[in-house]
Coordinates of C-alpha atoms and ligand atoms in Angstrom, one line a residue:
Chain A
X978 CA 41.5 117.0 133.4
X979 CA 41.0 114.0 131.3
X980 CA 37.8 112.0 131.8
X981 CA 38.1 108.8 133.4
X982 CA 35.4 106.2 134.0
X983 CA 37.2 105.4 137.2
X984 CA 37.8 108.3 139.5
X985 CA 36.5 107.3 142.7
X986 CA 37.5 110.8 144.6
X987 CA 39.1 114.1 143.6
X988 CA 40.7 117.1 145.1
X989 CA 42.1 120.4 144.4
X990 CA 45.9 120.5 143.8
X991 CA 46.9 123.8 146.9
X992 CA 49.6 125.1 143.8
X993 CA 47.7 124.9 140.6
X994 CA 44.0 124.1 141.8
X995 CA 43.9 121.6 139.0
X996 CA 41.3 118.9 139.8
X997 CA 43.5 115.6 141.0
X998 CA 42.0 112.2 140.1
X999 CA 42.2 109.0 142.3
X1000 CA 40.8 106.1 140.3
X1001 CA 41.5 104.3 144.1
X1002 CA 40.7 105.0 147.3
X1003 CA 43.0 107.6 148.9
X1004 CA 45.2 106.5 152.1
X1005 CA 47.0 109.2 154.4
X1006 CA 50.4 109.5 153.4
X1007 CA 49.5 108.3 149.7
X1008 CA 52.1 110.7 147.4
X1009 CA 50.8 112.1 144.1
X1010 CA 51.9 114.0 141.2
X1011 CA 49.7 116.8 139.9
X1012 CA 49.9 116.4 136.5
X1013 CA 48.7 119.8 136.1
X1014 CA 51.7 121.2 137.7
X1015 CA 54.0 118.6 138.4
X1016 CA 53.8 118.9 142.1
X1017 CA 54.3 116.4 144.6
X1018 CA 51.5 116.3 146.9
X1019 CA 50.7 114.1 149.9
X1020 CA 47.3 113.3 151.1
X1021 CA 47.0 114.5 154.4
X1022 CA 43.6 113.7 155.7
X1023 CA 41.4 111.4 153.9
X1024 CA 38.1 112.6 156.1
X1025 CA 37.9 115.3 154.7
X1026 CA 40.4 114.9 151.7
X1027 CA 43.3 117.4 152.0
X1028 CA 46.7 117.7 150.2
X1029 CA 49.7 119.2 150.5
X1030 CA 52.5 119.6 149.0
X1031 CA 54.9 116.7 150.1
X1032 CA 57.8 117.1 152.7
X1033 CA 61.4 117.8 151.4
X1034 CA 63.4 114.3 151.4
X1035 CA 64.6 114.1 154.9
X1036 CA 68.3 112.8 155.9
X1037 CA 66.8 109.5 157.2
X1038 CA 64.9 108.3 154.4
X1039 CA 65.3 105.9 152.1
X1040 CA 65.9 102.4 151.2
Chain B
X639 CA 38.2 91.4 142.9
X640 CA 39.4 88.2 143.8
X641 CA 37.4 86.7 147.1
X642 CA 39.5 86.3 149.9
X643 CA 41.5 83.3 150.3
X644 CA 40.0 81.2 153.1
X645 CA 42.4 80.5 155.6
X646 CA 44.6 84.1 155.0
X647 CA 46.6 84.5 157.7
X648 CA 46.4 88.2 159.2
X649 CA 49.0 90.4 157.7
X650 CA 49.9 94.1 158.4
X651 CA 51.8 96.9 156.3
X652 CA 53.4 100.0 158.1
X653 CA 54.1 102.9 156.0
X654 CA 54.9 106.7 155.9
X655 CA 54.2 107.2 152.3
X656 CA 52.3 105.6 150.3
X657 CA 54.5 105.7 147.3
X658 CA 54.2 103.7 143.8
X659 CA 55.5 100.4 145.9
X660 CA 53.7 100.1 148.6
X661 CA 50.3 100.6 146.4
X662 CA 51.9 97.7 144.0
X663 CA 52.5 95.6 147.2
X664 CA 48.8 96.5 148.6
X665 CA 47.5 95.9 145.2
X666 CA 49.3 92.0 144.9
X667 CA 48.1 91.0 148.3
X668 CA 44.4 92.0 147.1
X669 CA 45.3 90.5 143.8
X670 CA 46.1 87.3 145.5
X671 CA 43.4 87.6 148.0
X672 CA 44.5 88.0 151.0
X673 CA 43.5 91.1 153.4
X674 CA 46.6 93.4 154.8
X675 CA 46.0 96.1 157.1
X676 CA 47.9 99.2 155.6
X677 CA 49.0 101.0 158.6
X678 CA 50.4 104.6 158.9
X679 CA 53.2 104.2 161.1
X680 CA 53.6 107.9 161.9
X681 CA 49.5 107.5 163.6
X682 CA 50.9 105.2 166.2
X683 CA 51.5 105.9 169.8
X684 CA 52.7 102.5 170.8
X685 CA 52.9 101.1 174.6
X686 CA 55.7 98.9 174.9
X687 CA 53.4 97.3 178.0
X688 CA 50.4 96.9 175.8
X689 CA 51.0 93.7 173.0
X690 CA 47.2 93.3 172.7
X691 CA 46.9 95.5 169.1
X692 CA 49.7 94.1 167.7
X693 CA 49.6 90.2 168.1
X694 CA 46.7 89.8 166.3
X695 CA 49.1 90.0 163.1
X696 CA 51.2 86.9 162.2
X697 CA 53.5 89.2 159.5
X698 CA 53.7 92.8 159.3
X699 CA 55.1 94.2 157.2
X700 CA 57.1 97.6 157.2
X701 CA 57.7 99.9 154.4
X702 CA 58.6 103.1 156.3
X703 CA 60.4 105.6 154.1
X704 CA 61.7 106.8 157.4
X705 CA 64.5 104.9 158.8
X706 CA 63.4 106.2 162.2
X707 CA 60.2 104.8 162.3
X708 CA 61.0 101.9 160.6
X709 CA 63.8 100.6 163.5
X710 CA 61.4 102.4 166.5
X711 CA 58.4 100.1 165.2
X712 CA 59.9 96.6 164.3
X713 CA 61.9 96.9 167.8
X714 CA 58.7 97.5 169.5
X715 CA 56.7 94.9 167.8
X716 CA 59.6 92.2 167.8
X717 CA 59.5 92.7 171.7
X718 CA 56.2 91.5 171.8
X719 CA 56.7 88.7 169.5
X720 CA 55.7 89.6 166.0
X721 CA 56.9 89.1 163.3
X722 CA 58.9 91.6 161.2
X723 CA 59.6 91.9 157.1
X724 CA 61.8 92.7 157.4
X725 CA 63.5 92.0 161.1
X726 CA 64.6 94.8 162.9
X727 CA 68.4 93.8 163.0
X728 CA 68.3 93.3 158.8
X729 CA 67.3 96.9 158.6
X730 CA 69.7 97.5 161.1
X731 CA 73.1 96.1 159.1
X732 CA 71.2 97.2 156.1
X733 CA 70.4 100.8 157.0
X734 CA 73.8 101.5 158.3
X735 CA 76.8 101.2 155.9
X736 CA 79.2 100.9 158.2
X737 CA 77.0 97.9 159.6
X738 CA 77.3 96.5 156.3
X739 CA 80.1 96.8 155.8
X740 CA 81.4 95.4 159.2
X741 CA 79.0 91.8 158.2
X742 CA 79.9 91.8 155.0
X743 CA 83.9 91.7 155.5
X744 CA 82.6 89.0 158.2
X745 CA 81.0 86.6 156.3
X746 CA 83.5 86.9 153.0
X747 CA 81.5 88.4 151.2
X748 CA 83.8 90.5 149.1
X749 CA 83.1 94.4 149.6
X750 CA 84.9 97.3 148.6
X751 CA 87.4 98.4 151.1
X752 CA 86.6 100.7 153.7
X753 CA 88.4 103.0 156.4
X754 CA 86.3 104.7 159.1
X755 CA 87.7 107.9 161.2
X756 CA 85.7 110.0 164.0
X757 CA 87.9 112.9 163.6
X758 CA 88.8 115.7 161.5
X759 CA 92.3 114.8 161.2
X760 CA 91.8 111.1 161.6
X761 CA 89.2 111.4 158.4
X762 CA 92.1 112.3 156.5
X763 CA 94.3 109.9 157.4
X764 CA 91.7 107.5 156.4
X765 CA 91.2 109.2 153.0
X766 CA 94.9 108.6 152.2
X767 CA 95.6 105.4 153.2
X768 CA 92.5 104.5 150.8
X769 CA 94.0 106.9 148.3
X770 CA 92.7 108.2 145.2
X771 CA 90.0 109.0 144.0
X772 CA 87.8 107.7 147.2
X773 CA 84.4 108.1 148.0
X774 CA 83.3 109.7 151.3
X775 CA 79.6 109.1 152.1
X776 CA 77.2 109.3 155.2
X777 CA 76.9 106.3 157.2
X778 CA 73.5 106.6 156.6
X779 CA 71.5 107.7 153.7
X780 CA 70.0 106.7 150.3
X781 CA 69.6 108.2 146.8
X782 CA 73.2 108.8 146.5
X783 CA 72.6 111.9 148.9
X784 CA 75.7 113.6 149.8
X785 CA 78.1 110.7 148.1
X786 CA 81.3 112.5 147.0
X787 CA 83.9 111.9 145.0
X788 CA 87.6 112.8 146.6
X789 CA 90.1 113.3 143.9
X790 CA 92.8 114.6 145.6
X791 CA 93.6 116.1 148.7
X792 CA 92.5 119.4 148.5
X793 CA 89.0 118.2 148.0
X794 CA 89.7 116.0 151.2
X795 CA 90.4 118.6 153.4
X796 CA 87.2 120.9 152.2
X797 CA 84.7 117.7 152.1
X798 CA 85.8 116.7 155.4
X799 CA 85.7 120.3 156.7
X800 CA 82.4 121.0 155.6
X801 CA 81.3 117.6 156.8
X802 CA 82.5 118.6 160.1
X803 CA 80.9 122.4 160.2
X804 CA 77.5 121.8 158.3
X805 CA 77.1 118.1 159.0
X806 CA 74.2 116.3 161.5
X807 CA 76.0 114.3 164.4
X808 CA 75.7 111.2 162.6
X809 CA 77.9 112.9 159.6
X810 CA 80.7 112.7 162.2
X811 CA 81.7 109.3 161.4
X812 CA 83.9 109.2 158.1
X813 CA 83.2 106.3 155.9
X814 CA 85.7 106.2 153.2
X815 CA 85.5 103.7 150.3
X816 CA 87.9 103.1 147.9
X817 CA 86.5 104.5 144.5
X818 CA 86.0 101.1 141.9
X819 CA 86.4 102.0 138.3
X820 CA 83.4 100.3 137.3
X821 CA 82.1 100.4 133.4
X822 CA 79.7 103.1 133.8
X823 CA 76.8 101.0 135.7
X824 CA 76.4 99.3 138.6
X825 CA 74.3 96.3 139.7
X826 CA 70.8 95.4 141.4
X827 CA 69.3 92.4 142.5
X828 CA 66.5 92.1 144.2
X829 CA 66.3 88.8 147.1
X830 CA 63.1 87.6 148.1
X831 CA 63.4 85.0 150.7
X832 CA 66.8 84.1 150.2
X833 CA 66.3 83.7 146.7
X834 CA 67.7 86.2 143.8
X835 CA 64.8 87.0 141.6
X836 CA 65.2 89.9 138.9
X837 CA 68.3 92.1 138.3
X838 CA 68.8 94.9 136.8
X839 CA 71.8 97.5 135.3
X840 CA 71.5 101.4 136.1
X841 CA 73.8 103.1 133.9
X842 CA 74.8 106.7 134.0
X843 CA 77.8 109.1 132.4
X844 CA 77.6 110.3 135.9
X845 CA 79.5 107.6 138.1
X846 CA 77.2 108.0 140.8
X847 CA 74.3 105.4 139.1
X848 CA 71.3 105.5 141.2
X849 CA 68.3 105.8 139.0
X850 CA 66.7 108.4 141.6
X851 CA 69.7 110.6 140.3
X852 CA 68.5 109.7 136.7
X853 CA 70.3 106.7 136.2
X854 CA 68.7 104.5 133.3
X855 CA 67.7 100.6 133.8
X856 CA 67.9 97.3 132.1
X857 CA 66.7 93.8 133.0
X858 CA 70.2 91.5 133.4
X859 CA 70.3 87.8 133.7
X860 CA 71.7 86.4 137.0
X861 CA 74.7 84.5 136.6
X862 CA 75.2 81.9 139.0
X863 CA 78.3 83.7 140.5
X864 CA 75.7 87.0 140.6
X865 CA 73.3 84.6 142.7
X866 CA 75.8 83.0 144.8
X867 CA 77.2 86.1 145.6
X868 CA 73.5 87.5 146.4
X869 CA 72.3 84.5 148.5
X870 CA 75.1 84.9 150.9
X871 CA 74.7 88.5 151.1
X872 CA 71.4 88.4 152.0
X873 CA 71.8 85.1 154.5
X874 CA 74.7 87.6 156.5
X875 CA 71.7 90.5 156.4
X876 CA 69.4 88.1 157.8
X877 CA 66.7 90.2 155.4
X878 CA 63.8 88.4 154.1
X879 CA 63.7 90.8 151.4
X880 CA 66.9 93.0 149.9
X881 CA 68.3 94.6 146.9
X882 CA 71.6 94.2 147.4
X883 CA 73.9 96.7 144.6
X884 CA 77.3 95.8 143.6
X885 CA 80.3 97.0 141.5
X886 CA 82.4 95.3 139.0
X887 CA 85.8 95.8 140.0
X888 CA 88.1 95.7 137.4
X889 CA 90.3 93.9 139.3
X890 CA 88.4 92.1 142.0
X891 CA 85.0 91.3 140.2
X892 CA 82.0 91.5 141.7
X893 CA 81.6 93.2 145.3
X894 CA 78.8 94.3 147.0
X895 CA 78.5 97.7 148.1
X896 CA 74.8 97.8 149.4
X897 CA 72.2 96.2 151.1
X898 CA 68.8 98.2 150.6
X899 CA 66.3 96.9 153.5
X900 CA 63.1 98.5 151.9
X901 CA 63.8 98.8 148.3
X902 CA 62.1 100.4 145.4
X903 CA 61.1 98.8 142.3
X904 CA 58.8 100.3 140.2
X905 CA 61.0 100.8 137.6
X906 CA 61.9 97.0 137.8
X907 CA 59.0 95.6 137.2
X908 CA 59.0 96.0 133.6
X909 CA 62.8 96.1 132.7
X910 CA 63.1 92.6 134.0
X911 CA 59.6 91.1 133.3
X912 CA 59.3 89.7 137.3
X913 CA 56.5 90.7 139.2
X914 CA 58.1 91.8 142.4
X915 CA 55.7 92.9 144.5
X916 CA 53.5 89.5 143.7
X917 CA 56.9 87.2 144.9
X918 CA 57.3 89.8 148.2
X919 CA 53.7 89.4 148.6
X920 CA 53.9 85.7 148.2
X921 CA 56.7 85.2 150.7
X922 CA 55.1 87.4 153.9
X923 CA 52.3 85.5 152.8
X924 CA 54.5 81.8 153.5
X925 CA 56.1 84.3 156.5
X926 CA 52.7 84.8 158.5
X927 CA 51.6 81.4 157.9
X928 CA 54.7 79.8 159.0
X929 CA 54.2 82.1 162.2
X930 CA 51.0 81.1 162.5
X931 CA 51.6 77.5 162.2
X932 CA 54.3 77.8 165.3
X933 CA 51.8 79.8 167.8
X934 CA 49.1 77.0 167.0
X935 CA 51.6 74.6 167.5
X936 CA 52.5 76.5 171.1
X937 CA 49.2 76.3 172.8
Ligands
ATP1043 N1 83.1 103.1 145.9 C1 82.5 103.4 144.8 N2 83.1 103.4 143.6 C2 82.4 103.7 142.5 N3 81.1 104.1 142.4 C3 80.5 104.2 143.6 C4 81.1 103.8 144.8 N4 80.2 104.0 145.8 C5 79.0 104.4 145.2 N5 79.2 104.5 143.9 C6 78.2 104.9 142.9 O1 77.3 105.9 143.6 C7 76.0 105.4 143.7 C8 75.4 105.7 145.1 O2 76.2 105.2 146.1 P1 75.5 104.3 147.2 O3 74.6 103.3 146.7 O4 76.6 103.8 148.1 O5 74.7 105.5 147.9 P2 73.3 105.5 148.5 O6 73.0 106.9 148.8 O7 73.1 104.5 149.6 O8 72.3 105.0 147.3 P3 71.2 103.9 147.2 O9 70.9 103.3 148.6 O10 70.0 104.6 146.8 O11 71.7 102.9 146.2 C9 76.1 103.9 143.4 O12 75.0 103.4 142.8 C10 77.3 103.8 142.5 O13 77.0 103.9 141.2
ZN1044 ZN1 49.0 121.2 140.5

């Protein structure tokens, strides 16, 4: 993980366990990349911080 | 951090996911100084009795990645009088192709042409007298899911079979374009408030060109035909804010095959040199107060 004078909060990626980095504070439903891995990970709880890995795209979403 | 602007008008944001945009969008209302309640629309029970939670907000704003939520919430709060970026019946004609279609041919706006069939042997009718190649998609849907190509009729009858068998209800409906042999890109500008503000090209060697199927983009100027063509698109959408995506038809010229009620553009941003989010951000802004301005002027 590269050092960062800003990270505000940080969690465990549930595929790599790489550290993830938010230099902001975290809402539920934020979407991240671990860039560890490359996984797409949505924040699930905020209170305690969980992720997960995002939700296949579903039929109605989109623009 | 900027202090809050004194007289901000109390705005809302409903999301799913908080994707790249709506974190750009969150970030220009702080940027600008004005507070916005980010709201995750899937935490909501609401009570269509109950108005009290909601009409404290003069704008909200919904960003939904979930078509579903999106319509279910801007209903409810348009019923008790709030204001919605955009308004429920923009996402629906948006959402819907066959919607947008049906307001498009309406208002004149020039469209590529389109048969609809509810039947297996009806969808075929409709594929031929379009002819081809034609393009068969879902009435609903984004990303340039399930968009096929139908060269022939072979490929008709297994497309529309396997629509049939495999397909959701809403796959029932046929929507059957005529295919426009455009030069390898396709169109995007982006309307905020009526207004076209940035544009951009997505180019492919694949002729489906939407950058989410790795599509590449470049900033374009808007001609005044582009933004004439744009500003009546969006007025028959009745969408405060809209990328609208057309073709260039070979023979026809421009035509506008989409209307995108909650668009992306974080790849925009920087291809075309216009802050989008800041302009969106600026116009709910002008939105809430306008509302605001009304209620006061109401009591
Ligand atoms: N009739 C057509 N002729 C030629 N190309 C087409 C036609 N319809 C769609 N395409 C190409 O396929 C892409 C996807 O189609 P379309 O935009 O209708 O689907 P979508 O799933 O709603 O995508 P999105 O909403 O993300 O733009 C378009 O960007 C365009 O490049
Ligand atoms: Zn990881």
């Amino acid at each position: 993980m590269m050092p960062t004078q800003s990270t505000v909060q940080s969690a465990t990626c549930p595929e790599c366990e790489g550290e993830i980095a938010f230099q902001r504070r975290p809402l539920a439903g934020e979407v991240v990349v671990c860039v560890g891995c490359s996984a797409e990970l949505e924040v699930q709880t905020v209170e305690p911080l969980v992720l997960a890995l995002a939700p296949e795209v579903e039929e109605d979403w989109g623009e | 951090m900027n202090n809050t602007v004194p007289d901000a008008p109390r705005l809302a944001l409903l999301y799913t996911r908080v994707r790249v945009e709506e974190r750009m969008l969150l970030d220009a209302f702080e940027s600008i100084g004005v507070p916005i309640e980010a709201i995750d629309t899937r935490s909501l029970a609401f009570d269509t009795t109950d108005p009290e939670p909601w009409t404290r907000f003069y704008a909200v704003i919904d960003r939904s990645l979930s078509l579903t939520c999106s319509i279910t919430a801007t209903r409810i709060l348009e019923g008790f009088g709030v204001r919605c970026i955009n308004p429920a019946r923009a996402i629906e004609v948006c959402s819907d192709k066959l919607a947008s279609t049906i307001a498009l041919e309406r208002a004149g706006v020039p469209t590529p042409r389109v048969c609809v069939a509810v039947d297996e042997e009806s969808a075929l009718l409709a594929v031929e007298s379009i002819g081809y190649p034609a393009v068969l998609k879902p009435t609903i849907g984004s990303w340039g899911r399930l968009v096929a190509r139908v060269n022939d009729r072979d490929a008709a009858e297994a497309i529309i079979e396997h629509r049939a068998t495999l397909g959701s209800a809403q796959q029932g409906v046929f929507y059957v374009q005529e295919f426009i042999d455009k030069p390898g890109r396709d169109l995007r500008v982006f309307v905020v408030g009526g207004e076209p503000i940035a544009a951009i090209a997505r180019r492919s060697a694949h002729w489906v060109t939407n950058t989410a199927r790795g599509a590449t983009a470049e900033g374009i100027a808007i001609t005044e035909e582009l933004g004439d063509l744009c500003r009546r698109a969006a007025s028959t959408c009745h969408a405060d804010v809209v990328a609208i995506d057309l073709l260039e038809c070979p023979r026809r010229g421009l035509l506008v095959n989409e209307l995108n009620h909650s668009m992306e553009f974080r790849n925009s941003v920087q291809t075309t040199g216009v802050d989008i989010p800041r302009l969106v951000a600026e116009h709910a802004i002008r939105i809430a107060r306008a509302c605001r301005a009304e209620v006061a002027a109401c009591r």
